[in-house]
Amino acid sequence: MKEDILTTQDLHLYYGDKEALKGINLDFDEKGITALIGPSGCGKSTYLRTLNRMNDLIPNVTITGTIKFKGNDLYAPSADTVQIRKEIGMVFQQPNPFPFSIYDNVIYGLRIAGEKDKERLDAVVEKSLRQAAVWDEVKDHLHESALALSGGQQQRVCIARVLAVSPEIILLDEPTSALDPVSSSQIEATLLNLRHDYTIIIVTHNLQQASRIADRTAFFMNGELIEVDQTKNIFMNPANKQTEDYISGRFG
Amino acid sequence: MNSKTQNKVAIGSLYGIAGLVVLILLALLGYILVSGVPQLSWHFLTAPGKAFLKGGGVGIQLFNSFYLLILAMLISFPIALGAAIYLYEYAKDNWLTTTIRTAIEILSSLPSVVVGLFGFLFFVVKLHLGFSILSGAFALTFFNLPLLTRSIEDSLRTVSDVQREGGLALGLSRWETVTRVILPAAVPSILTGVILSAGRVFGEAAALIYTAGQSAPALNFTDWNPFNISSPLNPMRPAETLAVHIWKINSEGIMPDAKAISSGSSAVLVIAILLFNFAARYLGKRLYKRLTSA
């Protein structure tokens, strides 16, 4: 059996008094893609953002329960959020390249970490952009601003930027919902390439997308995890009535 | 009246009001420039003033204005930057930050003559700095600090939160995110704010009358040792600026060509401030372009 890289036990999250996550138990083993689906406001994005402690930025959030990354408690007092976010990278709904060149965007994390060797940086830029399947489109203007790219290219540069710091887990929060269908399918192809090397957790509104790319799918509703299984089972033969209703489009 | 006519009337009166504002502005600028520009010459811009005779210039005042401006900016910019970063990027909403914000609001609406009198009592008298460039620069710092802090805070606000999340999610610390992502992205807007506030500082008179003084002792422009009393760089000498000069010759000028000198000085002041504004726009746009589409 493969080892779980990330485990969640009895995770509750409150915005002030409102309970947004009501005791989530969910484990992820290494590599592969897990999709988190569910109606708007079901807590799937909130859950994703607890995994690299991005919810820390929101005032008035209380979190109880345990999240362990390779056995280490992410919320232990000694946990280093900076280190956590290096190992658990994140791509957002809105492509958010920094207002610098493509090259600088990709190596930003490394450069700030102190890497100066030009050859190594060049190599990382090429490797990351290739992995993100955007190298051929941008290789001739690496030193132009990333903001001049199309939305889909920007999003893949953002993926490359995450890959450049060599994370083990990549979280994606509806990465294609702001993109056109062509760009979306390019991102999907990119993710399918990456699934052998990284543990990928993706929140998506798009059920077809989940069924196309995910190995495993988790269905959330009203702050609870209703069902998690192989994607095939979730879509063809869900165990839970609510899942079936949602999948078949009866609500949400 | 039907809604179409209403709409037309509304648009018409808005055009009228906007036109009136532009007209007043143009008339003012036109008057100052038409009466002032003919007085301008190289001699006028460089020669020292004369108290009783005609033919004096504003060279020393012009230099003082710039020197004071630079000193005031050197003091106030780092403080304002630090305050703005703290307030916008770090501070939580609590009684302390509310107090700071209120203090900044009040400080920014303080009449500049009050700032000047405070500067006189505190820097000139209490700290024994005398009527000096340093006293003036400190007074200008008090005058400028709230405006600059708010303008830098606004600049930071223009950088979208997704950039902050992007930086943090990449494993940058908050400080690295601020200094390496947010600040570079905000530079064009910060620069514009700095230059615009420089324009206000440049034209400020009331805060300086009692702090930098109203006299412009002769300067020796070959002596750049800041410790010599006649050196232009000496921060402890009294230094009348251009704006103060205009106020002074209009209230007690006894040189025969006082009117001409006042008009000329006003024109210089207005042109300098116009240049500041254009420079701010130009540089801001250029930098933004360089940052966004290289």
Coordinates of C-alpha atoms in Angstrom, one line a residue:
Chain A
M1 CA 0.0 0.0 0.0
K2 CA 1.2 3.5 -0.8
E3 CA 2.0 5.8 2.0
D4 CA -0.3 8.7 2.7
I5 CA 1.6 12.0 2.1
L6 CA -1.2 14.2 3.5
T7 CA -3.8 13.3 6.1
T8 CA -6.7 15.3 7.5
Q9 CA -8.4 14.2 10.8
D10 CA -11.6 15.8 12.1
L11 CA -10.9 19.1 10.5
H12 CA -13.2 21.9 11.6
L13 CA -13.0 25.5 10.4
Y14 CA -15.0 28.5 11.6
Y15 CA -15.3 31.9 10.1
G16 CA -16.2 33.7 13.3
D17 CA -19.1 31.7 14.6
K18 CA -20.0 30.1 11.3
E19 CA -18.8 26.6 10.9
A20 CA -17.5 26.2 7.3
L21 CA -15.9 22.8 7.6
K22 CA -17.6 20.2 9.8
G23 CA -15.1 17.6 10.6
I24 CA -13.4 16.5 7.4
N25 CA -11.4 13.2 7.3
L26 CA -9.5 12.9 4.1
D27 CA -6.2 11.4 3.2
F28 CA -4.1 11.7 0.1
D29 CA -1.5 9.2 -1.1
E30 CA 1.5 10.1 -3.2
K31 CA 1.2 11.2 -6.8
G32 CA -1.9 11.4 -8.9
I33 CA -4.8 13.8 -9.1
T34 CA -7.6 14.2 -6.6
A35 CA -10.5 16.5 -7.6
L36 CA -12.6 18.2 -5.0
I37 CA -16.1 18.9 -6.3
G38 CA -19.4 20.2 -4.8
P39 CA -21.8 23.1 -5.1
S40 CA -20.7 26.7 -4.4
G41 CA -20.1 27.4 -0.8
C42 CA -19.7 23.7 0.1
G43 CA -16.2 24.3 1.6
K44 CA -14.1 22.7 -1.0
S45 CA -11.9 25.8 -1.6
T46 CA -11.8 26.6 2.1
Y47 CA -10.6 23.0 2.7
L48 CA -8.0 23.3 0.0
R49 CA -6.6 26.5 1.5
T50 CA -6.2 24.9 4.9
L51 CA -3.7 22.5 3.3
N52 CA -1.1 25.2 2.8
R53 CA -2.3 27.5 5.6
M54 CA -3.5 30.2 3.2
N55 CA -6.5 30.7 5.5
D56 CA -4.1 32.1 8.1
L57 CA -4.3 35.3 6.1
I58 CA -8.0 35.7 6.9
P59 CA -8.8 37.3 10.2
N60 CA -11.2 35.5 12.6
V61 CA -10.6 32.0 11.3
T62 CA -10.4 29.2 13.8
I63 CA -9.2 25.8 12.8
T64 CA -9.4 22.6 14.9
G65 CA -8.3 19.0 14.0
T66 CA -5.1 17.7 12.6
I67 CA -3.5 18.0 9.2
K68 CA -0.3 16.0 8.8
F69 CA 2.1 16.4 5.9
K70 CA 4.5 13.4 5.9
G71 CA 3.6 12.8 9.5
N72 CA 4.3 16.4 10.6
D73 CA 1.5 18.5 12.0
L74 CA 1.0 21.5 9.7
Y75 CA -0.6 23.5 12.5
A76 CA 1.9 22.7 15.2
P77 CA 3.2 25.8 16.9
S78 CA 6.7 25.0 15.5
A79 CA 5.4 24.6 11.9
D80 CA 7.1 27.0 9.5
T81 CA 4.5 28.3 7.1
V82 CA 7.2 29.5 4.7
Q83 CA 8.6 26.0 4.4
I84 CA 5.2 24.4 4.2
R85 CA 4.2 26.6 1.2
K86 CA 7.5 25.7 -0.5
E87 CA 6.6 22.0 -0.3
I88 CA 2.8 22.5 -0.9
G89 CA 2.5 25.0 -3.8
M90 CA -0.7 26.6 -4.9
V91 CA -2.2 27.9 -8.2
F92 CA -5.1 30.3 -8.0
Q93 CA -8.3 30.8 -9.9
Q94 CA -7.2 34.1 -11.3
P95 CA -3.8 33.8 -13.1
N96 CA -1.5 36.0 -10.9
P97 CA 1.9 36.3 -12.5
F98 CA 4.0 39.0 -10.9
P99 CA 4.5 42.1 -13.0
F100 CA 7.9 41.0 -14.1
S101 CA 9.4 39.1 -17.0
I102 CA 8.4 35.4 -17.7
Y103 CA 11.9 34.4 -16.7
D104 CA 11.8 36.3 -13.4
N105 CA 8.4 35.0 -12.6
V106 CA 9.5 31.4 -12.9
I107 CA 12.7 31.7 -10.8
Y108 CA 11.4 34.1 -8.3
G109 CA 11.1 31.6 -5.5
L110 CA 14.6 30.2 -6.1
R111 CA 16.2 33.6 -6.5
I112 CA 14.8 34.8 -3.2
A113 CA 16.0 31.6 -1.7
G114 CA 19.5 32.7 -2.7
E115 CA 20.2 30.7 -5.8
K116 CA 22.6 32.7 -8.0
D117 CA 24.1 30.2 -10.4
K118 CA 22.9 31.5 -13.8
E119 CA 23.2 28.1 -15.6
R120 CA 21.2 26.4 -12.9
L121 CA 18.5 29.1 -13.0
D122 CA 18.3 28.9 -16.8
A123 CA 18.0 25.1 -16.5
V124 CA 15.2 25.4 -14.0
V125 CA 13.3 27.9 -16.1
E126 CA 13.4 25.6 -19.1
K127 CA 12.5 22.5 -17.2
S128 CA 9.6 24.1 -15.3
L129 CA 8.2 25.8 -18.4
R130 CA 8.5 22.5 -20.3
Q131 CA 6.7 20.7 -17.5
A132 CA 4.0 23.3 -17.6
A133 CA 3.7 22.8 -21.3
V134 CA 4.2 26.4 -22.2
W135 CA 7.9 26.4 -23.1
D136 CA 7.5 26.4 -26.9
E137 CA 5.1 29.3 -26.8
V138 CA 7.3 31.6 -24.6
K139 CA 10.9 30.4 -25.2
D140 CA 11.6 33.3 -27.6
H141 CA 10.5 36.0 -25.3
L142 CA 11.4 34.9 -21.8
H143 CA 12.5 38.4 -20.9
E144 CA 9.3 40.1 -21.8
S145 CA 6.6 40.8 -19.2
A146 CA 4.5 37.9 -18.2
L147 CA 1.5 40.2 -18.2
A148 CA 1.6 40.4 -22.0
L149 CA 0.7 36.7 -22.2
S150 CA -2.8 35.3 -22.7
G151 CA -4.7 34.2 -19.6
G152 CA -4.0 30.5 -20.4
Q153 CA -0.3 31.1 -20.9
Q154 CA -0.2 33.2 -17.7
Q155 CA -1.8 30.4 -15.8
R156 CA 0.7 27.9 -17.1
V157 CA 3.6 30.3 -16.2
C158 CA 2.1 30.3 -12.7
I159 CA 2.1 26.5 -12.7
A160 CA 5.8 26.6 -13.8
R161 CA 6.5 29.2 -11.1
V162 CA 5.2 26.7 -8.5
L163 CA 7.1 23.8 -10.1
A164 CA 10.4 25.7 -10.0
V165 CA 10.5 25.5 -6.2
S166 CA 10.1 21.7 -6.4
P167 CA 7.0 21.2 -4.3
E168 CA 5.7 17.7 -3.5
I169 CA 2.0 18.7 -3.5
I170 CA 0.4 21.2 -5.9
L171 CA -3.0 22.7 -4.9
L172 CA -5.1 24.2 -7.6
D173 CA -8.1 26.3 -6.8
E174 CA -10.4 26.3 -9.9
P175 CA -7.4 27.0 -12.2
T176 CA -9.4 27.0 -15.4
S177 CA -12.6 28.8 -14.4
A178 CA -11.3 32.1 -15.7
L179 CA -10.0 30.6 -18.9
D180 CA -11.5 29.8 -22.3
P181 CA -12.1 26.1 -23.3
V182 CA -8.9 25.8 -25.4
S183 CA -6.7 27.2 -22.6
S184 CA -8.5 25.0 -20.1
S185 CA -7.8 21.8 -22.1
Q186 CA -4.1 22.8 -22.3
I187 CA -4.0 23.2 -18.6
E188 CA -5.7 19.8 -18.2
A189 CA -3.1 18.2 -20.5
T190 CA -0.4 19.9 -18.4
L191 CA -1.8 18.4 -15.2
L192 CA -2.1 14.9 -16.8
N193 CA 1.6 15.2 -17.5
L194 CA 2.4 16.2 -14.0
R195 CA 0.3 13.5 -12.2
H196 CA 3.2 11.0 -12.3
D197 CA 5.6 13.2 -10.4
Y198 CA 3.4 15.3 -8.1
T199 CA 0.5 14.9 -5.7
I200 CA -2.1 17.2 -7.3
I201 CA -5.3 18.4 -5.5
I202 CA -7.6 20.4 -7.7
V203 CA -10.9 22.2 -6.8
T204 CA -13.2 22.4 -9.8
H205 CA -16.7 23.4 -10.7
N206 CA -16.5 21.5 -13.9
L207 CA -17.6 17.9 -13.5
Q208 CA -16.4 16.9 -16.9
Q209 CA -13.0 18.2 -16.0
A210 CA -13.0 16.2 -12.8
S211 CA -14.0 13.1 -14.7
R212 CA -11.4 13.7 -17.4
I213 CA -8.3 14.2 -15.3
A214 CA -8.9 13.0 -11.7
D215 CA -7.8 9.6 -10.4
R216 CA -9.9 10.2 -7.3
T217 CA -12.8 12.5 -6.6
A218 CA -14.1 13.9 -3.4
F219 CA -17.6 15.3 -3.1
F220 CA -18.2 18.1 -0.6
M221 CA -21.5 19.6 0.5
N222 CA -22.5 22.0 3.3
G223 CA -19.0 21.8 4.8
E224 CA -19.0 18.0 4.9
L225 CA -17.2 15.4 2.9
I226 CA -20.0 13.3 1.5
E227 CA -18.0 10.7 -0.4
V228 CA -14.6 10.0 -1.8
D229 CA -13.7 7.3 -4.2
Q230 CA -12.0 6.4 -7.5
T231 CA -13.3 8.9 -10.0
K232 CA -14.9 6.2 -12.1
N233 CA -17.0 5.0 -9.1
I234 CA -18.1 8.5 -8.1
F235 CA -19.4 9.2 -11.6
M236 CA -20.7 5.7 -12.6
N237 CA -21.7 4.2 -9.3
P238 CA -21.8 6.7 -6.4
A239 CA -22.5 5.2 -3.0
N240 CA -24.4 8.2 -1.7
K241 CA -27.7 9.5 -2.9
Q242 CA -26.6 13.2 -2.6
T243 CA -23.5 12.5 -4.7
E244 CA -25.7 10.9 -7.3
D245 CA -28.1 13.8 -7.3
Y246 CA -25.3 16.3 -7.7
I247 CA -23.5 14.3 -10.5
S248 CA -26.7 13.8 -12.4
G249 CA -27.3 17.5 -12.3
R250 CA -30.4 17.4 -10.0
F251 CA -29.1 20.3 -8.0
G252 CA -26.0 22.5 -7.6
Chain B
M1 CA -40.0 66.7 -18.3
N2 CA -39.3 63.3 -19.8
S3 CA -36.2 61.4 -19.0
K4 CA -34.5 62.2 -22.2
T5 CA -34.7 65.9 -21.6
Q6 CA -33.7 65.4 -18.0
N7 CA -30.6 63.5 -19.2
K8 CA -29.7 66.3 -21.6
V9 CA -30.1 69.0 -18.9
A10 CA -28.0 67.0 -16.5
I11 CA -25.2 66.4 -19.1
G12 CA -25.4 70.1 -20.1
S13 CA -25.0 71.4 -16.6
L14 CA -22.2 68.9 -15.8
Y15 CA -20.4 70.1 -18.9
G16 CA -21.0 73.7 -17.8
I17 CA -19.6 73.1 -14.3
A18 CA -16.5 71.2 -15.7
G19 CA -16.0 74.0 -18.2
L20 CA -16.1 76.6 -15.5
V21 CA -13.5 74.8 -13.4
V22 CA -11.2 74.5 -16.4
L23 CA -11.8 78.2 -17.3
I24 CA -10.9 79.4 -13.8
L25 CA -7.8 77.3 -13.8
L26 CA -6.7 78.4 -17.2
A27 CA -7.3 82.1 -16.3
L28 CA -5.2 81.8 -13.2
L29 CA -2.4 80.0 -14.9
G30 CA -2.6 82.3 -17.9
Y31 CA -2.5 85.4 -15.7
I32 CA 0.5 84.1 -13.7
L33 CA 2.4 83.0 -16.8
V34 CA 1.6 86.1 -19.0
S35 CA 2.7 88.5 -16.3
G36 CA 5.6 86.4 -15.1
V37 CA 7.3 84.8 -18.1
P38 CA 8.5 88.2 -19.6
Q39 CA 10.5 88.7 -16.4
L40 CA 12.4 85.5 -16.8
S41 CA 16.0 85.5 -17.9
W42 CA 19.1 83.6 -17.1
H43 CA 20.2 86.5 -14.9
F44 CA 16.9 86.4 -13.0
L45 CA 17.1 82.7 -12.4
T46 CA 20.7 82.8 -11.1
A47 CA 21.5 86.2 -9.6
P48 CA 21.2 86.9 -5.9
G49 CA 18.4 89.2 -4.7
K50 CA 18.8 92.9 -4.0
A51 CA 17.0 94.5 -1.1
F52 CA 16.8 98.2 -2.3
L53 CA 17.8 98.3 -5.9
K54 CA 16.2 96.9 -9.1
G55 CA 17.7 94.0 -11.1
G56 CA 17.8 91.4 -8.4
G57 CA 17.3 87.7 -9.1
V58 CA 16.0 84.7 -7.3
G59 CA 19.0 82.3 -7.8
I60 CA 19.5 81.7 -4.1
Q61 CA 15.8 81.2 -3.3
L62 CA 15.5 78.8 -6.2
F63 CA 18.5 76.8 -4.9
N64 CA 17.1 76.9 -1.4
S65 CA 13.7 75.6 -2.5
F66 CA 15.3 72.6 -4.2
Y67 CA 17.7 71.9 -1.4
L68 CA 15.0 72.1 1.2
L69 CA 12.8 69.9 -0.9
I70 CA 15.4 67.2 -1.2
L71 CA 16.2 67.3 2.5
A72 CA 12.6 67.2 3.4
M73 CA 12.0 64.2 1.1
L74 CA 15.1 62.4 2.4
I75 CA 13.7 62.6 5.9
S76 CA 10.0 62.0 5.2
F77 CA 10.1 59.3 2.5
P78 CA 11.6 56.5 4.5
I79 CA 9.3 57.3 7.5
A80 CA 6.2 57.5 5.3
L81 CA 7.2 54.3 3.4
G82 CA 7.6 52.4 6.7
A83 CA 4.4 53.7 8.1
A84 CA 2.5 52.9 5.0
I85 CA 3.8 49.4 4.8
Y86 CA 3.0 48.8 8.4
L87 CA -0.5 50.2 8.2
Y88 CA -1.4 48.5 5.0
E89 CA 0.5 45.2 5.0
Y90 CA 0.9 44.3 8.6
A91 CA -1.5 46.2 10.9
K92 CA -4.6 44.6 12.1
D93 CA -7.7 46.6 12.7
N94 CA -7.5 47.5 16.3
W95 CA -7.6 50.6 18.5
L96 CA -3.9 51.2 17.9
T97 CA -4.1 51.4 14.1
T98 CA -7.4 53.4 14.4
T99 CA -5.5 55.9 16.5
I100 CA -2.6 56.1 14.1
R101 CA -5.0 56.6 11.2
T102 CA -6.9 59.3 13.0
A103 CA -3.7 61.0 13.9
I104 CA -2.6 61.0 10.2
E105 CA -6.0 62.4 9.1
I106 CA -5.7 65.2 11.7
L107 CA -2.1 65.9 10.8
S108 CA -3.0 66.1 7.1
S109 CA -5.7 68.7 7.7
L110 CA -3.6 70.8 10.0
P111 CA -3.2 74.3 8.6
S112 CA 0.4 74.7 7.4
V113 CA 0.9 77.9 9.4
V114 CA 0.2 75.9 12.6
V115 CA 2.8 73.3 11.5
G116 CA 5.1 76.3 10.9
L117 CA 4.5 77.7 14.4
F118 CA 5.0 74.3 16.0
G119 CA 8.2 74.0 14.0
F120 CA 9.3 77.4 15.3
L121 CA 8.6 76.6 18.9
F122 CA 10.0 73.1 18.8
F123 CA 12.9 73.0 16.3
V124 CA 13.9 76.6 16.2
V125 CA 13.6 77.6 19.8
K126 CA 13.5 74.4 21.9
L127 CA 16.1 72.4 20.0
H128 CA 18.2 75.5 19.3
L129 CA 18.3 74.7 15.6
G130 CA 17.6 78.4 14.8
F131 CA 16.1 79.6 11.5
S132 CA 17.7 77.0 9.4
I133 CA 17.3 74.6 6.5
L134 CA 17.2 71.8 9.0
S135 CA 14.3 73.4 11.0
G136 CA 12.5 74.0 7.7
A137 CA 13.1 70.4 6.5
F138 CA 11.7 69.0 9.8
A139 CA 8.6 71.3 9.6
L140 CA 8.1 70.2 6.0
T141 CA 8.4 66.6 7.1
F142 CA 5.5 67.1 9.5
F143 CA 3.5 68.8 6.7
N144 CA 4.4 66.1 4.2
L145 CA 4.3 63.0 6.2
P146 CA 0.6 62.4 6.5
L147 CA 0.0 63.1 2.8
L148 CA 2.9 60.9 1.7
T149 CA 1.9 58.1 4.0
R150 CA -1.6 58.0 2.6
S151 CA -0.5 58.3 -1.0
I152 CA 1.9 55.3 -0.5
E153 CA -0.8 53.4 1.3
D154 CA -3.0 54.0 -1.7
S155 CA -0.3 52.8 -4.0
L156 CA 0.0 49.6 -2.0
R157 CA -3.7 49.2 -2.3
T158 CA -3.5 49.2 -6.1
V159 CA -1.5 46.0 -6.0
S160 CA -4.0 43.3 -6.1
D161 CA -4.3 40.8 -3.3
V162 CA -3.8 37.9 -5.7
Q163 CA -0.2 39.1 -5.9
R164 CA 0.2 38.9 -2.2
E165 CA -1.3 35.4 -2.2
G166 CA 0.9 34.4 -5.1
G167 CA 4.0 35.5 -3.2
L168 CA 3.0 33.8 0.0
A169 CA 1.9 30.6 -1.7
L170 CA 5.3 30.4 -3.3
G171 CA 6.9 30.2 0.1
L172 CA 8.0 33.8 0.4
S173 CA 7.8 35.3 3.9
R174 CA 5.5 38.2 4.3
W175 CA 8.5 40.6 4.3
E176 CA 9.9 39.1 1.1
T177 CA 6.5 39.3 -0.5
V178 CA 6.2 43.0 0.5
T179 CA 9.7 44.0 -0.6
R180 CA 10.2 41.7 -3.6
V181 CA 6.7 41.6 -5.1
I182 CA 4.4 44.3 -3.8
L183 CA 6.9 47.2 -3.6
P184 CA 8.3 46.7 -7.2
A185 CA 4.7 46.4 -8.5
A186 CA 3.8 49.6 -6.7
V187 CA 6.8 51.6 -7.7
P188 CA 5.2 53.6 -10.6
S189 CA 2.3 54.6 -8.4
I190 CA 4.6 55.4 -5.4
L191 CA 6.8 57.5 -7.6
T192 CA 3.9 59.5 -8.9
G193 CA 2.7 60.1 -5.4
V194 CA 6.2 61.2 -4.3
I195 CA 6.6 63.7 -7.1
L196 CA 3.1 65.1 -6.6
S197 CA 3.8 65.6 -2.9
A198 CA 7.1 67.2 -3.9
G199 CA 5.1 69.8 -5.8
R200 CA 3.1 70.6 -2.8
V201 CA 6.2 70.9 -0.6
F202 CA 7.9 73.0 -3.2
G203 CA 5.1 75.6 -3.1
E204 CA 4.7 75.6 0.6
A205 CA 5.4 79.0 2.3
A206 CA 3.5 79.2 5.6
A207 CA 5.3 76.3 7.3
L208 CA 8.7 77.8 6.4
I209 CA 8.3 81.4 7.3
Y210 CA 9.1 80.7 11.0
T211 CA 11.4 77.8 10.5
A212 CA 13.7 78.2 7.5
G213 CA 13.5 81.9 7.9
Q214 CA 12.9 84.8 5.5
S215 CA 16.5 85.8 4.7
A216 CA 18.7 84.5 2.0
P217 CA 22.3 85.2 2.9
A218 CA 24.7 85.3 0.0
L219 CA 26.1 81.9 -0.9
N220 CA 29.4 81.0 -2.3
F221 CA 28.7 78.4 -5.0
T222 CA 32.3 77.3 -5.2
D223 CA 32.3 76.2 -1.5
W224 CA 30.6 72.8 -1.1
N225 CA 31.8 72.1 2.4
P226 CA 28.6 71.8 4.4
F227 CA 30.3 73.1 7.5
N228 CA 31.1 76.5 6.1
I229 CA 28.6 79.2 6.8
S230 CA 28.5 80.5 3.2
S231 CA 28.3 77.0 1.6
P232 CA 25.1 76.3 -0.2
L233 CA 25.0 72.9 1.5
N234 CA 25.2 74.1 5.0
P235 CA 22.0 72.9 6.6
M236 CA 22.2 75.3 9.5
R237 CA 22.0 78.5 7.5
P238 CA 18.7 80.4 7.2
A239 CA 17.2 79.9 3.8
E240 CA 14.3 81.8 2.2
T241 CA 12.6 79.7 -0.4
L242 CA 10.9 80.9 -3.6
A243 CA 7.4 80.7 -2.1
V244 CA 8.4 82.5 1.0
H245 CA 10.1 85.1 -1.2
I246 CA 6.9 85.8 -3.1
W247 CA 5.1 86.3 0.2
K248 CA 7.8 88.5 1.5
I249 CA 8.2 90.9 -1.4
N250 CA 4.4 91.3 -1.7
S251 CA 4.0 92.2 2.0
E252 CA 7.2 94.2 2.6
G253 CA 9.3 94.4 -0.5
I254 CA 10.9 97.8 -1.0
M255 CA 12.9 97.2 -4.2
P256 CA 11.6 99.3 -7.1
D257 CA 10.9 96.3 -9.2
A258 CA 9.1 94.3 -6.5
K259 CA 6.1 93.7 -8.7
A260 CA 8.1 92.3 -11.5
I261 CA 10.2 90.1 -9.3
S262 CA 7.1 88.7 -7.6
S263 CA 5.5 88.0 -11.0
G264 CA 8.6 86.3 -12.2
S265 CA 9.0 84.2 -9.1
S266 CA 5.4 83.1 -9.3
A267 CA 5.9 82.0 -12.8
V268 CA 9.0 80.1 -11.9
L269 CA 7.2 78.4 -9.1
V270 CA 4.2 77.5 -11.2
I271 CA 6.4 76.2 -14.0
A272 CA 8.4 74.1 -11.6
I273 CA 5.3 72.6 -10.2
L274 CA 3.8 71.9 -13.6
L275 CA 7.1 70.2 -14.6
F276 CA 6.8 68.1 -11.4
N277 CA 3.3 67.0 -12.4
F278 CA 4.2 66.2 -16.0
A279 CA 7.3 64.3 -14.8
A280 CA 5.2 62.3 -12.4
R281 CA 2.8 61.3 -15.2
Y282 CA 5.5 60.6 -17.7
L283 CA 7.7 58.6 -15.3
G284 CA 4.8 56.7 -13.8
K285 CA 3.5 55.7 -17.2
R286 CA 6.9 54.7 -18.5
L287 CA 7.8 52.6 -15.4
Y288 CA 4.4 51.0 -15.5
K289 CA 4.9 50.1 -19.1
R290 CA 8.4 48.7 -18.5
L291 CA 7.0 46.6 -15.6
T292 CA 4.0 45.3 -17.4
S293 CA 4.9 44.7 -21.0
A294 CA 8.7 45.1 -21.0

